[in-house]
Amino acid sequence: MPFQKVQSEKLAESVVKQIELLILRGILRPGERLPAERDLAERLGVSRPSLREAIGDLSDKGLLETRAGAGVFVADVLGSAFSPALVTLFGDHDEAVFDYIAFRRDMEGLAAERAATYGSETDLKVINTIFEKMEAAHPKRNPSDEARLDAEFHLSIIEASHNVVMLHMMRSMFDLLREGVFYNRSVMFKQRTNRADLLDQHRAINDALQARDPEAAKRAVVSHLTYVEDALKDQQKFEKNEEIAKLRFDHEQRR
């Protein structure tokens, strides 16, 4: 973790500001455990009493939480972007799926454009590393692993956009995607053509980002999410036709 020795002001206040910034920028994530007290105090260059005071202040602000016998963790500062009732409504209506994809297409297109422009070399290395993991996972045909890496890849681009509002908003949105509220991505990965196409699309996004080509990166993201939208529509048509065929078969059997 990128903790730095604090120098000026009241030591506890300096620690508070540094940890607040790490949470704000998404470097410290919800649920992440802070280093042990002695280790963290040494990294920050402060006494353990000063560190305890800072952790107390951050806990009062709802940013950290202490778990007995486990340590200090970043609190769930994201919470839920939507009420439970609305989440249920999303899951029950296909219209929400396509609105969600449209929203992602707009936001992630902008994120990719910004990442190509403002992303650091470290940001781009992280994105490339995740894509290499996607390539390595492809022959193994494990839908869960591929879906997890897919989410990590897209979130790494959002992180590289260096817009803290977009970052926290999209992290909350992706939590719902992981839970299958909007659609089950693992279903898409079961289709051989879809799997190959999706990997190629992620390669195009990564290539554009590594080349620092904002327009190409945005186009690649838009093309990818349009493909996802079309694939889900085709899937829904197929399932509907299957249902109709089954009903007809059952009707014939009863005659």
JSON list of N, CA and C in Angstrom, two decimals, residues 2-48:
[
{"chain": "A", "resi": 2, "resn": "PRO", "atom": "N", "xyz": [0.47, 2.29, -0.70]},
{"chain": "A", "resi": 2, "resn": "PRO", "atom": "CA", "xyz": [1.32, 3.47, -0.88]},
{"chain": "A", "resi": 2, "resn": "PRO", "atom": "C", "xyz": [1.26, 4.46, 0.27]},
{"chain": "A", "resi": 3, "resn": "PHE", "atom": "N", "xyz": [1.48, 3.99, 1.50]},
{"chain": "A", "resi": 3, "resn": "PHE", "atom": "CA", "xyz": [1.51, 4.92, 2.62]},
{"chain": "A", "resi": 3, "resn": "PHE", "atom": "C", "xyz": [2.85, 5.65, 2.64]},
{"chain": "A", "resi": 4, "resn": "GLN", "atom": "N", "xyz": [2.83, 6.94, 3.03]},
{"chain": "A", "resi": 4, "resn": "GLN", "atom": "CA", "xyz": [4.05, 7.75, 3.07]},
{"chain": "A", "resi": 4, "resn": "GLN", "atom": "C", "xyz": [4.20, 8.35, 4.47]},
{"chain": "A", "resi": 5, "resn": "LYS", "atom": "N", "xyz": [5.45, 8.61, 4.83]},
{"chain": "A", "resi": 5, "resn": "LYS", "atom": "CA", "xyz": [5.71, 9.22, 6.13]},
{"chain": "A", "resi": 5, "resn": "LYS", "atom": "C", "xyz": [5.10, 10.61, 6.17]},
{"chain": "A", "resi": 6, "resn": "VAL", "atom": "N", "xyz": [4.40, 10.91, 7.27]},
{"chain": "A", "resi": 6, "resn": "VAL", "atom": "CA", "xyz": [3.80, 12.24, 7.40]},
{"chain": "A", "resi": 6, "resn": "VAL", "atom": "C", "xyz": [4.79, 13.17, 8.08]},
{"chain": "A", "resi": 7, "resn": "GLN", "atom": "N", "xyz": [4.65, 14.48, 7.80]},
{"chain": "A", "resi": 7, "resn": "GLN", "atom": "CA", "xyz": [5.67, 15.42, 8.28]},
{"chain": "A", "resi": 7, "resn": "GLN", "atom": "C", "xyz": [5.11, 16.58, 9.07]},
{"chain": "A", "resi": 8, "resn": "SER", "atom": "N", "xyz": [4.15, 17.28, 8.51]},
{"chain": "A", "resi": 8, "resn": "SER", "atom": "CA", "xyz": [3.71, 18.53, 9.14]},
{"chain": "A", "resi": 8, "resn": "SER", "atom": "C", "xyz": [2.39, 18.34, 9.89]},
{"chain": "A", "resi": 9, "resn": "GLU", "atom": "N", "xyz": [1.89, 19.45, 10.46]},
{"chain": "A", "resi": 9, "resn": "GLU", "atom": "CA", "xyz": [0.64, 19.53, 11.19]},
{"chain": "A", "resi": 9, "resn": "GLU", "atom": "C", "xyz": [0.65, 18.58, 12.38]},
{"chain": "A", "resi": 10, "resn": "LYS", "atom": "N", "xyz": [-0.51, 18.40, 12.96]},
{"chain": "A", "resi": 10, "resn": "LYS", "atom": "CA", "xyz": [-0.67, 17.41, 14.01]},
{"chain": "A", "resi": 10, "resn": "LYS", "atom": "C", "xyz": [-0.60, 16.04, 13.35]},
{"chain": "A", "resi": 11, "resn": "LEU", "atom": "N", "xyz": [0.21, 15.14, 13.89]},
{"chain": "A", "resi": 11, "resn": "LEU", "atom": "CA", "xyz": [0.46, 13.86, 13.23]},
{"chain": "A", "resi": 11, "resn": "LEU", "atom": "C", "xyz": [-0.83, 13.09, 12.96]},
{"chain": "A", "resi": 12, "resn": "ALA", "atom": "N", "xyz": [-1.72, 13.01, 13.93]},
{"chain": "A", "resi": 12, "resn": "ALA", "atom": "CA", "xyz": [-2.96, 12.26, 13.73]},
{"chain": "A", "resi": 12, "resn": "ALA", "atom": "C", "xyz": [-3.77, 12.84, 12.59]},
{"chain": "A", "resi": 13, "resn": "GLU", "atom": "N", "xyz": [-3.81, 14.18, 12.47]},
{"chain": "A", "resi": 13, "resn": "GLU", "atom": "CA", "xyz": [-4.57, 14.83, 11.39]},
{"chain": "A", "resi": 13, "resn": "GLU", "atom": "C", "xyz": [-3.95, 14.51, 10.03]},
{"chain": "A", "resi": 14, "resn": "SER", "atom": "N", "xyz": [-2.62, 14.44, 9.98]},
{"chain": "A", "resi": 14, "resn": "SER", "atom": "CA", "xyz": [-1.95, 14.10, 8.72]},
{"chain": "A", "resi": 14, "resn": "SER", "atom": "C", "xyz": [-2.27, 12.68, 8.30]},
{"chain": "A", "resi": 15, "resn": "VAL", "atom": "N", "xyz": [-2.31, 11.78, 9.27]},
{"chain": "A", "resi": 15, "resn": "VAL", "atom": "CA", "xyz": [-2.66, 10.39, 8.98]},
{"chain": "A", "resi": 15, "resn": "VAL", "atom": "C", "xyz": [-4.09, 10.31, 8.46]},
{"chain": "A", "resi": 16, "resn": "VAL", "atom": "N", "xyz": [-4.99, 11.02, 9.12]},
{"chain": "A", "resi": 16, "resn": "VAL", "atom": "CA", "xyz": [-6.39, 11.03, 8.69]},
{"chain": "A", "resi": 16, "resn": "VAL", "atom": "C", "xyz": [-6.51, 11.49, 7.25]},
{"chain": "A", "resi": 17, "resn": "LYS", "atom": "N", "xyz": [-5.85, 12.60, 6.90]},
{"chain": "A", "resi": 17, "resn": "LYS", "atom": "CA", "xyz": [-5.94, 13.14, 5.54]},
{"chain": "A", "resi": 17, "resn": "LYS", "atom": "C", "xyz": [-5.40, 12.15, 4.52]},
{"chain": "A", "resi": 18, "resn": "GLN", "atom": "N", "xyz": [-4.29, 11.49, 4.87]},
{"chain": "A", "resi": 18, "resn": "GLN", "atom": "CA", "xyz": [-3.69, 10.56, 3.91]},
{"chain": "A", "resi": 18, "resn": "GLN", "atom": "C", "xyz": [-4.60, 9.36, 3.66]},
{"chain": "A", "resi": 19, "resn": "ILE", "atom": "N", "xyz": [-5.15, 8.79, 4.73]},
{"chain": "A", "resi": 19, "resn": "ILE", "atom": "CA", "xyz": [-6.03, 7.63, 4.55]},
{"chain": "A", "resi": 19, "resn": "ILE", "atom": "C", "xyz": [-7.33, 8.03, 3.86]},
{"chain": "A", "resi": 20, "resn": "GLU", "atom": "N", "xyz": [-7.83, 9.22, 4.16]},
{"chain": "A", "resi": 20, "resn": "GLU", "atom": "CA", "xyz": [-9.03, 9.70, 3.47]},
{"chain": "A", "resi": 20, "resn": "GLU", "atom": "C", "xyz": [-8.79, 9.78, 1.96]},
{"chain": "A", "resi": 21, "resn": "LEU", "atom": "N", "xyz": [-7.64, 10.31, 1.57]},
{"chain": "A", "resi": 21, "resn": "LEU", "atom": "CA", "xyz": [-7.33, 10.42, 0.14]},
{"chain": "A", "resi": 21, "resn": "LEU", "atom": "C", "xyz": [-7.20, 9.05, -0.51]},
{"chain": "A", "resi": 22, "resn": "LEU", "atom": "N", "xyz": [-6.61, 8.09, 0.19]},
{"chain": "A", "resi": 22, "resn": "LEU", "atom": "CA", "xyz": [-6.46, 6.75, -0.36]},
{"chain": "A", "resi": 22, "resn": "LEU", "atom": "C", "xyz": [-7.82, 6.08, -0.56]},
{"chain": "A", "resi": 23, "resn": "ILE", "atom": "N", "xyz": [-8.76, 6.36, 0.34]},
{"chain": "A", "resi": 23, "resn": "ILE", "atom": "CA", "xyz": [-10.11, 5.84, 0.17]},
{"chain": "A", "resi": 23, "resn": "ILE", "atom": "C", "xyz": [-10.84, 6.57, -0.95]},
{"chain": "A", "resi": 24, "resn": "LEU", "atom": "N", "xyz": [-10.71, 7.89, -0.97]},
{"chain": "A", "resi": 24, "resn": "LEU", "atom": "CA", "xyz": [-11.36, 8.70, -2.00]},
{"chain": "A", "resi": 24, "resn": "LEU", "atom": "C", "xyz": [-10.92, 8.28, -3.41]},
{"chain": "A", "resi": 25, "resn": "ARG", "atom": "N", "xyz": [-9.61, 8.05, -3.57]},
{"chain": "A", "resi": 25, "resn": "ARG", "atom": "CA", "xyz": [-9.08, 7.69, -4.89]},
{"chain": "A", "resi": 25, "resn": "ARG", "atom": "C", "xyz": [-9.25, 6.23, -5.24]},
{"chain": "A", "resi": 26, "resn": "GLY", "atom": "N", "xyz": [-9.86, 5.48, -4.33]},
{"chain": "A", "resi": 26, "resn": "GLY", "atom": "CA", "xyz": [-10.14, 4.08, -4.62]},
{"chain": "A", "resi": 26, "resn": "GLY", "atom": "C", "xyz": [-8.96, 3.17, -4.44]},
{"chain": "A", "resi": 27, "resn": "ILE", "atom": "N", "xyz": [-7.86, 3.67, -3.85]},
{"chain": "A", "resi": 27, "resn": "ILE", "atom": "CA", "xyz": [-6.67, 2.84, -3.65]},
{"chain": "A", "resi": 27, "resn": "ILE", "atom": "C", "xyz": [-6.91, 1.88, -2.48]},
{"chain": "A", "resi": 28, "resn": "LEU", "atom": "N", "xyz": [-7.52, 2.40, -1.42]},
{"chain": "A", "resi": 28, "resn": "LEU", "atom": "CA", "xyz": [-8.01, 1.55, -0.32]},
{"chain": "A", "resi": 28, "resn": "LEU", "atom": "C", "xyz": [-9.47, 1.26, -0.61]},
{"chain": "A", "resi": 29, "resn": "ARG", "atom": "N", "xyz": [-9.81, -0.02, -0.72]},
{"chain": "A", "resi": 29, "resn": "ARG", "atom": "CA", "xyz": [-11.15, -0.41, -1.13]},
{"chain": "A", "resi": 29, "resn": "ARG", "atom": "C", "xyz": [-12.00, -0.86, 0.05]},
{"chain": "A", "resi": 30, "resn": "PRO", "atom": "N", "xyz": [-13.33, -0.77, -0.08]},
{"chain": "A", "resi": 30, "resn": "PRO", "atom": "CA", "xyz": [-14.22, -1.26, 0.98]},
{"chain": "A", "resi": 30, "resn": "PRO", "atom": "C", "xyz": [-13.90, -2.71, 1.33]},
{"chain": "A", "resi": 31, "resn": "GLY", "atom": "N", "xyz": [-13.81, -2.99, 2.63]},
{"chain": "A", "resi": 31, "resn": "GLY", "atom": "CA", "xyz": [-13.52, -4.34, 3.07]},
{"chain": "A", "resi": 31, "resn": "GLY", "atom": "C", "xyz": [-12.05, -4.68, 3.15]},
{"chain": "A", "resi": 32, "resn": "GLU", "atom": "N", "xyz": [-11.18, -3.77, 2.68]},
{"chain": "A", "resi": 32, "resn": "GLU", "atom": "CA", "xyz": [-9.75, -4.05, 2.70]},
{"chain": "A", "resi": 32, "resn": "GLU", "atom": "C", "xyz": [-9.18, -3.85, 4.11]},
{"chain": "A", "resi": 33, "resn": "ARG", "atom": "N", "xyz": [-8.32, -4.75, 4.52]},
{"chain": "A", "resi": 33, "resn": "ARG", "atom": "CA", "xyz": [-7.73, -4.69, 5.85]},
{"chain": "A", "resi": 33, "resn": "ARG", "atom": "C", "xyz": [-6.48, -3.82, 5.84]},
{"chain": "A", "resi": 34, "resn": "LEU", "atom": "N", "xyz": [-6.37, -2.91, 6.79]},
{"chain": "A", "resi": 34, "resn": "LEU", "atom": "CA", "xyz": [-5.16, -2.10, 6.93]},
{"chain": "A", "resi": 34, "resn": "LEU", "atom": "C", "xyz": [-4.04, -2.96, 7.52]},
{"chain": "A", "resi": 35, "resn": "PRO", "atom": "N", "xyz": [-2.80, -2.58, 7.28]},
{"chain": "A", "resi": 35, "resn": "PRO", "atom": "CA", "xyz": [-1.68, -3.31, 7.90]},
{"chain": "A", "resi": 35, "resn": "PRO", "atom": "C", "xyz": [-1.80, -3.29, 9.42]},
{"chain": "A", "resi": 36, "resn": "ALA", "atom": "N", "xyz": [-1.11, -4.21, 10.07]},
{"chain": "A", "resi": 36, "resn": "ALA", "atom": "CA", "xyz": [-1.10, -4.26, 11.54]},
{"chain": "A", "resi": 36, "resn": "ALA", "atom": "C", "xyz": [-0.60, -2.93, 12.09]},
{"chain": "A", "resi": 37, "resn": "GLU", "atom": "N", "xyz": [-1.04, -2.59, 13.30]},
{"chain": "A", "resi": 37, "resn": "GLU", "atom": "CA", "xyz": [-0.76, -1.27, 13.88]},
{"chain": "A", "resi": 37, "resn": "GLU", "atom": "C", "xyz": [0.72, -0.92, 13.87]},
{"chain": "A", "resi": 38, "resn": "ARG", "atom": "N", "xyz": [1.59, -1.83, 14.31]},
{"chain": "A", "resi": 38, "resn": "ARG", "atom": "CA", "xyz": [3.02, -1.53, 14.36]},
{"chain": "A", "resi": 38, "resn": "ARG", "atom": "C", "xyz": [3.57, -1.26, 12.96]},
{"chain": "A", "resi": 39, "resn": "ASP", "atom": "N", "xyz": [3.18, -2.11, 12.00]},
{"chain": "A", "resi": 39, "resn": "ASP", "atom": "CA", "xyz": [3.66, -1.97, 10.63]},
{"chain": "A", "resi": 39, "resn": "ASP", "atom": "C", "xyz": [3.19, -0.65, 10.02]},
{"chain": "A", "resi": 40, "resn": "LEU", "atom": "N", "xyz": [1.90, -0.33, 10.22]},
{"chain": "A", "resi": 40, "resn": "LEU", "atom": "CA", "xyz": [1.35, 0.90, 9.64]},
{"chain": "A", "resi": 40, "resn": "LEU", "atom": "C", "xyz": [1.97, 2.13, 10.29]},
{"chain": "A", "resi": 41, "resn": "ALA", "atom": "N", "xyz": [2.19, 2.10, 11.59]},
{"chain": "A", "resi": 41, "resn": "ALA", "atom": "CA", "xyz": [2.82, 3.24, 12.27]},
{"chain": "A", "resi": 41, "resn": "ALA", "atom": "C", "xyz": [4.22, 3.48, 11.73]},
{"chain": "A", "resi": 42, "resn": "GLU", "atom": "N", "xyz": [4.96, 2.39, 11.46]},
{"chain": "A", "resi": 42, "resn": "GLU", "atom": "CA", "xyz": [6.31, 2.53, 10.90]},
{"chain": "A", "resi": 42, "resn": "GLU", "atom": "C", "xyz": [6.27, 3.10, 9.49]},
{"chain": "A", "resi": 43, "resn": "ARG", "atom": "N", "xyz": [5.33, 2.64, 8.69]},
{"chain": "A", "resi": 43, "resn": "ARG", "atom": "CA", "xyz": [5.22, 3.14, 7.31]},
{"chain": "A", "resi": 43, "resn": "ARG", "atom": "C", "xyz": [4.89, 4.63, 7.29]},
{"chain": "A", "resi": 44, "resn": "LEU", "atom": "N", "xyz": [4.04, 5.04, 8.21]},
{"chain": "A", "resi": 44, "resn": "LEU", "atom": "CA", "xyz": [3.62, 6.44, 8.25]},
{"chain": "A", "resi": 44, "resn": "LEU", "atom": "C", "xyz": [4.60, 7.31, 9.01]},
{"chain": "A", "resi": 45, "resn": "GLY", "atom": "N", "xyz": [5.47, 6.70, 9.80]},
{"chain": "A", "resi": 45, "resn": "GLY", "atom": "CA", "xyz": [6.44, 7.46, 10.58]},
{"chain": "A", "resi": 45, "resn": "GLY", "atom": "C", "xyz": [5.82, 8.20, 11.74]},
{"chain": "A", "resi": 46, "resn": "VAL", "atom": "N", "xyz": [4.81, 7.57, 12.36]},
{"chain": "A", "resi": 46, "resn": "VAL", "atom": "CA", "xyz": [4.15, 8.20, 13.51]},
{"chain": "A", "resi": 46, "resn": "VAL", "atom": "C", "xyz": [4.16, 7.21, 14.68]},
{"chain": "A", "resi": 47, "resn": "SER", "atom": "N", "xyz": [3.85, 7.71, 15.86]},
{"chain": "A", "resi": 47, "resn": "SER", "atom": "CA", "xyz": [3.76, 6.84, 17.02]},
{"chain": "A", "resi": 47, "resn": "SER", "atom": "C", "xyz": [2.45, 6.06, 16.96]},
{"chain": "A", "resi": 48, "resn": "ARG", "atom": "N", "xyz": [2.41, 4.97, 17.69]},
{"chain": "A", "resi": 48, "resn": "ARG", "atom": "CA", "xyz": [1.20, 4.17, 17.72]},
{"chain": "A", "resi": 48, "resn": "ARG", "atom": "C", "xyz": [0.04, 4.91, 18.37]}
]
